[in-house]
PDB file of C-alpha atoms in Angstrom:
ATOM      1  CA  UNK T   1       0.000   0.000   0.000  1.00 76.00           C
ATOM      2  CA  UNK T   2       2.911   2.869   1.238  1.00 84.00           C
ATOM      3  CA  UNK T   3       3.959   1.894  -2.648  1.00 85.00           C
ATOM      4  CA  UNK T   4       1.314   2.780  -4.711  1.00 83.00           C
ATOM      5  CA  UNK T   5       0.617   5.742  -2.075  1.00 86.00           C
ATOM      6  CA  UNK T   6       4.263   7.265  -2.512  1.00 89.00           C
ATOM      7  CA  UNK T   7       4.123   5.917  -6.228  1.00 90.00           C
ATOM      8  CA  UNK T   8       0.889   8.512  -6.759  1.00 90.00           C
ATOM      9  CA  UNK T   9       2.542  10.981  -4.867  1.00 92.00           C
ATOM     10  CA  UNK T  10       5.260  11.297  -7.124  1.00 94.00           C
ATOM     11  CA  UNK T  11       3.419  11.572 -10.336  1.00 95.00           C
ATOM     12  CA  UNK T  12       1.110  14.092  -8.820  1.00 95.00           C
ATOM     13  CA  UNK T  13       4.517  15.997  -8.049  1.00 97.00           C
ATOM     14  CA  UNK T  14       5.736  15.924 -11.487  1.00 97.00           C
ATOM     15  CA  UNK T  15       2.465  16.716 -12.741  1.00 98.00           C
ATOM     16  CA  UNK T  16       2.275  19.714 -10.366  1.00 98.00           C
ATOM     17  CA  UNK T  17       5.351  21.157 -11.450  1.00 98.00           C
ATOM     18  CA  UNK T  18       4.708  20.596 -15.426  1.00 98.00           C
ATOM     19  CA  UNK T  19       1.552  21.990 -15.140  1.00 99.00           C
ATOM     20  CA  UNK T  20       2.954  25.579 -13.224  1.00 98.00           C
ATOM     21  CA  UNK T  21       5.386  25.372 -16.116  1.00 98.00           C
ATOM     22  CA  UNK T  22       3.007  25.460 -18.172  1.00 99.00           C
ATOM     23  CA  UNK T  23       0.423  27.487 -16.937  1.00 98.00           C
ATOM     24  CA  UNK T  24       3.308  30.239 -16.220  1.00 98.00           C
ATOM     25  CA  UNK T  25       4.188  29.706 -19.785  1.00 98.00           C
ATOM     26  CA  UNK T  26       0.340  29.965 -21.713  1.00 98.00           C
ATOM     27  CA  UNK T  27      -0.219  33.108 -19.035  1.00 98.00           C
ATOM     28  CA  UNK T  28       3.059  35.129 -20.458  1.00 98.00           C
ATOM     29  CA  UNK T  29       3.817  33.780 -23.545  1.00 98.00           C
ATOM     30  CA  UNK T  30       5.464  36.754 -24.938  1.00 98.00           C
ATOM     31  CA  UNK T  31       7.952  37.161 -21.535  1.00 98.00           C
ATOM     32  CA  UNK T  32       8.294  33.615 -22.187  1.00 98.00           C
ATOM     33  CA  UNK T  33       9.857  33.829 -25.960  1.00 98.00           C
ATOM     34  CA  UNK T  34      11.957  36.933 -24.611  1.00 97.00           C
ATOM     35  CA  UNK T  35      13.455  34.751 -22.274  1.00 95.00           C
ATOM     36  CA  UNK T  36      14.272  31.641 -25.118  1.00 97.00           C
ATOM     37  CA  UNK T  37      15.220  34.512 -27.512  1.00 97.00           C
ATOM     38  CA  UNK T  38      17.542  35.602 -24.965  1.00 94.00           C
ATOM     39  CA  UNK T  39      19.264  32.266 -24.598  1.00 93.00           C
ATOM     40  CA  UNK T  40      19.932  32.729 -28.271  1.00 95.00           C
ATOM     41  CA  UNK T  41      17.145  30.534 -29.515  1.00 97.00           C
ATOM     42  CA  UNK T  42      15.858  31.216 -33.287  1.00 97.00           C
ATOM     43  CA  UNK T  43      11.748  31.362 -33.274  1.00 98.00           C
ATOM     44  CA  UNK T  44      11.327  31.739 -29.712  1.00 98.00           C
ATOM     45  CA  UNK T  45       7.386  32.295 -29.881  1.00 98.00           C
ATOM     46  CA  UNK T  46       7.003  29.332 -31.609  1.00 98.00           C
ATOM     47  CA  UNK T  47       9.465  26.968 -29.236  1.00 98.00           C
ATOM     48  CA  UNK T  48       7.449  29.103 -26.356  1.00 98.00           C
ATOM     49  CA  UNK T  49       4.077  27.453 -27.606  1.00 99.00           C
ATOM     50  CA  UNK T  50       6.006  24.182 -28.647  1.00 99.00           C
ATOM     51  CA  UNK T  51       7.233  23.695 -25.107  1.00 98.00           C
ATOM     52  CA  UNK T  52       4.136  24.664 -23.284  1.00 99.00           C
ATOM     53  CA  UNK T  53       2.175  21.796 -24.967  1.00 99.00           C
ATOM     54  CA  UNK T  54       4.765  19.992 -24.756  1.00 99.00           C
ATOM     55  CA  UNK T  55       4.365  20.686 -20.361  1.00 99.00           C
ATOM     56  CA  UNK T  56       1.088  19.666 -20.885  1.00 99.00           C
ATOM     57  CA  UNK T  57       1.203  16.115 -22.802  1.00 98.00           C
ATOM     58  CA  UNK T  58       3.688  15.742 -19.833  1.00 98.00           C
ATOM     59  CA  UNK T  59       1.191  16.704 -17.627  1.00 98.00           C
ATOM     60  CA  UNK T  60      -1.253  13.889 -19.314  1.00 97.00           C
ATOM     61  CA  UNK T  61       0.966  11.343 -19.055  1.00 96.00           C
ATOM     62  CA  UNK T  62       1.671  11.516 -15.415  1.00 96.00           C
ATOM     63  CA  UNK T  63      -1.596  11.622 -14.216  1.00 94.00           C
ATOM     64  CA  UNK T  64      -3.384   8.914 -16.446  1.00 92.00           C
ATOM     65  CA  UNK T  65      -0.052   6.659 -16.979  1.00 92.00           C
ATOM     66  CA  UNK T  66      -0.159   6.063 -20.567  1.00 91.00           C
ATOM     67  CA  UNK T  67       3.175   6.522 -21.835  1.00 94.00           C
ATOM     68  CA  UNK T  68       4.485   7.081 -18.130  1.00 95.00           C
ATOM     69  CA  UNK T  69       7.940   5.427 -18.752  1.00 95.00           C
ATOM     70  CA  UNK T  70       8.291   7.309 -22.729  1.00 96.00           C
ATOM     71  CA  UNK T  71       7.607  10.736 -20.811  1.00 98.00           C
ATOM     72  CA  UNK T  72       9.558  10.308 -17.606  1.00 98.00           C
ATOM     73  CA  UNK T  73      12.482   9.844 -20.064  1.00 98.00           C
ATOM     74  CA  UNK T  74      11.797  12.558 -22.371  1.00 98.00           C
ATOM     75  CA  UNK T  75      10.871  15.095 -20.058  1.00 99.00           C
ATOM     76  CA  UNK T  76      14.750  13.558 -18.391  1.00 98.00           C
ATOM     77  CA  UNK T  77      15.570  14.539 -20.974  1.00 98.00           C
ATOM     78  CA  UNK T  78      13.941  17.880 -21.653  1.00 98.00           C
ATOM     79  CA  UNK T  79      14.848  19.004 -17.956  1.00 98.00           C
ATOM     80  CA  UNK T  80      18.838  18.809 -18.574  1.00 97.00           C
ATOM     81  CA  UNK T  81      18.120  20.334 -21.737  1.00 97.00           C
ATOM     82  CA  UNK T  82      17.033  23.374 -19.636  1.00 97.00           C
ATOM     83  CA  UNK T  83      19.691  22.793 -16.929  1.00 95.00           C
ATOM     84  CA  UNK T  84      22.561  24.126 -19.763  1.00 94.00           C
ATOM     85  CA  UNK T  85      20.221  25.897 -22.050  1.00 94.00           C
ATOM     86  CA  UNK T  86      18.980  28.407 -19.074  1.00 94.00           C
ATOM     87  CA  UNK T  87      21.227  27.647 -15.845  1.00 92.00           C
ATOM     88  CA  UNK T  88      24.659  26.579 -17.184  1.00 89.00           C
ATOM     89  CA  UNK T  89      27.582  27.906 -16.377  1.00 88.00           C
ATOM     90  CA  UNK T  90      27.763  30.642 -18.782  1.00 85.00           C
ATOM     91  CA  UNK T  91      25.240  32.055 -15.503  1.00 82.00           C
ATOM     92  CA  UNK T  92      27.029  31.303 -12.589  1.00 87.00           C
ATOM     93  CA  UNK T  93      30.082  34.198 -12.508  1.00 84.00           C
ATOM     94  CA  UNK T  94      28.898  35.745  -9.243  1.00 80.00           C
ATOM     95  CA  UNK T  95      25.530  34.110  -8.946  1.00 81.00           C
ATOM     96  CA  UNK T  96      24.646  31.073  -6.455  1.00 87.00           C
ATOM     97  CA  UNK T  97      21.681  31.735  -7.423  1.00 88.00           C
ATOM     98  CA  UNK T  98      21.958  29.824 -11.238  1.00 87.00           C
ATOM     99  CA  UNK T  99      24.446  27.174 -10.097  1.00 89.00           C
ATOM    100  CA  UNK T 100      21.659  25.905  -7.537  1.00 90.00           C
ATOM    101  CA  UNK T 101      19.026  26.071 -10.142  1.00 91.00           C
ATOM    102  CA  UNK T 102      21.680  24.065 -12.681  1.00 92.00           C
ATOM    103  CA  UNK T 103      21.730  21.577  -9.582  1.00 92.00           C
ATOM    104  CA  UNK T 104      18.122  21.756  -8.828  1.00 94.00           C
ATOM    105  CA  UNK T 105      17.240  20.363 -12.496  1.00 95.00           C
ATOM    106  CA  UNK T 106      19.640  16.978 -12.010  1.00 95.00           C
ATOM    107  CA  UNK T 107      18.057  15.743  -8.886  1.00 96.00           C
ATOM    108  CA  UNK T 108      14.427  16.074 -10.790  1.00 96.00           C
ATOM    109  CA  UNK T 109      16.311  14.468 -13.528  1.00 97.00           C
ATOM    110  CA  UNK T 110      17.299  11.704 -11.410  1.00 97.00           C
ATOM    111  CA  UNK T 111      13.436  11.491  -9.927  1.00 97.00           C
ATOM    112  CA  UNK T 112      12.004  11.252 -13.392  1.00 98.00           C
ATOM    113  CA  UNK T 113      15.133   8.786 -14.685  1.00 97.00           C
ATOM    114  CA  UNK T 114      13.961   6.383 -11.423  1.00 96.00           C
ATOM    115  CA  UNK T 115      10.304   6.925 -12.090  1.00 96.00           C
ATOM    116  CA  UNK T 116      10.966   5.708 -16.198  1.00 96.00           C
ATOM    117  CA  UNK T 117      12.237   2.648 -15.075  1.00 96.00           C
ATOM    118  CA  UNK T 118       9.893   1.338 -12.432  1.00 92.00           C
ATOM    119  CA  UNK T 119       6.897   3.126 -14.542  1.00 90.00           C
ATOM    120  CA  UNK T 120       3.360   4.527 -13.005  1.00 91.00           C
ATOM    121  CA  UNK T 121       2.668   1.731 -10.818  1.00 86.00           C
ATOM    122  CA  UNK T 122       0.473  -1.534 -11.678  1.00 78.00           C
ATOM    123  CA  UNK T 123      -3.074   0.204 -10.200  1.00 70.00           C
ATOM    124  CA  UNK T 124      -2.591   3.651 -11.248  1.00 65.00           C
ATOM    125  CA  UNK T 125      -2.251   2.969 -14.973  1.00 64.00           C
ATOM    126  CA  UNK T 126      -3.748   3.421 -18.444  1.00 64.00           C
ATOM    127  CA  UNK T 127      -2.465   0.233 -20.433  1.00 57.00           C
ATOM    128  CA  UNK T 128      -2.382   1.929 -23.638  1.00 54.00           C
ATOM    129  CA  UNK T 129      -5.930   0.481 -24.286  1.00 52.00           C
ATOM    130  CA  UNK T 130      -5.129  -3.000 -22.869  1.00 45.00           C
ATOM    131  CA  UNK T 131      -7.097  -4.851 -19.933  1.00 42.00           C
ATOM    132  CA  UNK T 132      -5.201  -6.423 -17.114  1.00 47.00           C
ATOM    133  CA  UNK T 133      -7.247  -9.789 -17.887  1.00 44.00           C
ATOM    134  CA  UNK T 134      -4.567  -9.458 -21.301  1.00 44.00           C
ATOM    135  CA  UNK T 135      -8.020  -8.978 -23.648  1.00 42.00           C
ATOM    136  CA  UNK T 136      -7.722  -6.160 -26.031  1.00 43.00           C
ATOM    137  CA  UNK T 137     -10.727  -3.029 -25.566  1.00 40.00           C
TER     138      UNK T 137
END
């Protein structure tokens, strides 16, 4: 029981902090391109809307299951990404500040890389349209 409990407990935190990404990103999209285009990204706008949806398929996937292991590892993935995109150490001359950040975004890394293996938990689970009993819907 304390497995499935901590199990949904964790995807409810990675959904909670994919969907504030998100919804920080859809309520100022235009501060959020500023920020990619000052990274040095071409087409910020559009990698502004791209990544917000992206936040939310995340979102999706963690609360239903369906695909949990495919987007634990891509939003791995997509969280280092913004580790050295955003917080690298082209930011830390003089500021703590970014280097924690930089840090902060490897031990949610690790979180999602442990939560891709083991997956979403056998009762919390969409079975990408399968039964348990093995019959197809």
């Amino acid at each position: 029981m304390y497995k499935t409990a901590a199990i949904l407990l964790a995807r409810l935190v990675f959904a909670g902090v994919f969907a504030m990404a998100a919804t920080f990103k859809f309520m100022g999209m235009a501060e959020t391109a500023g920020h990619i285009a000052s990274a040095g990204f071409p087409a910020p706008l559009l990698l502004a809307w791209l990544a917000a949806f992206f936040e939310v398929a995340l979102v999706i996937a963690f609360l239903t299951g369906a695909f949990f292991s495919e987007a634990a590892l891509l939003a791995a993935v997509y969280v280092i990404f913004l580790a050295f995109a955003f917080h690298g150490p082209s930011h830390w001359s003089g500021n703590q500040y970014e280097f924690g950040l930089f840090v902060d975004h490897f031990t949610f890394m690790a979180g999602l890389l442990f939560a891709a293996v083991h997956g979403p938990g056998e009762r919390l689970a969409l079975h990408r349209g399968f039964i348990r009993n093995g019959l197809t819907a």
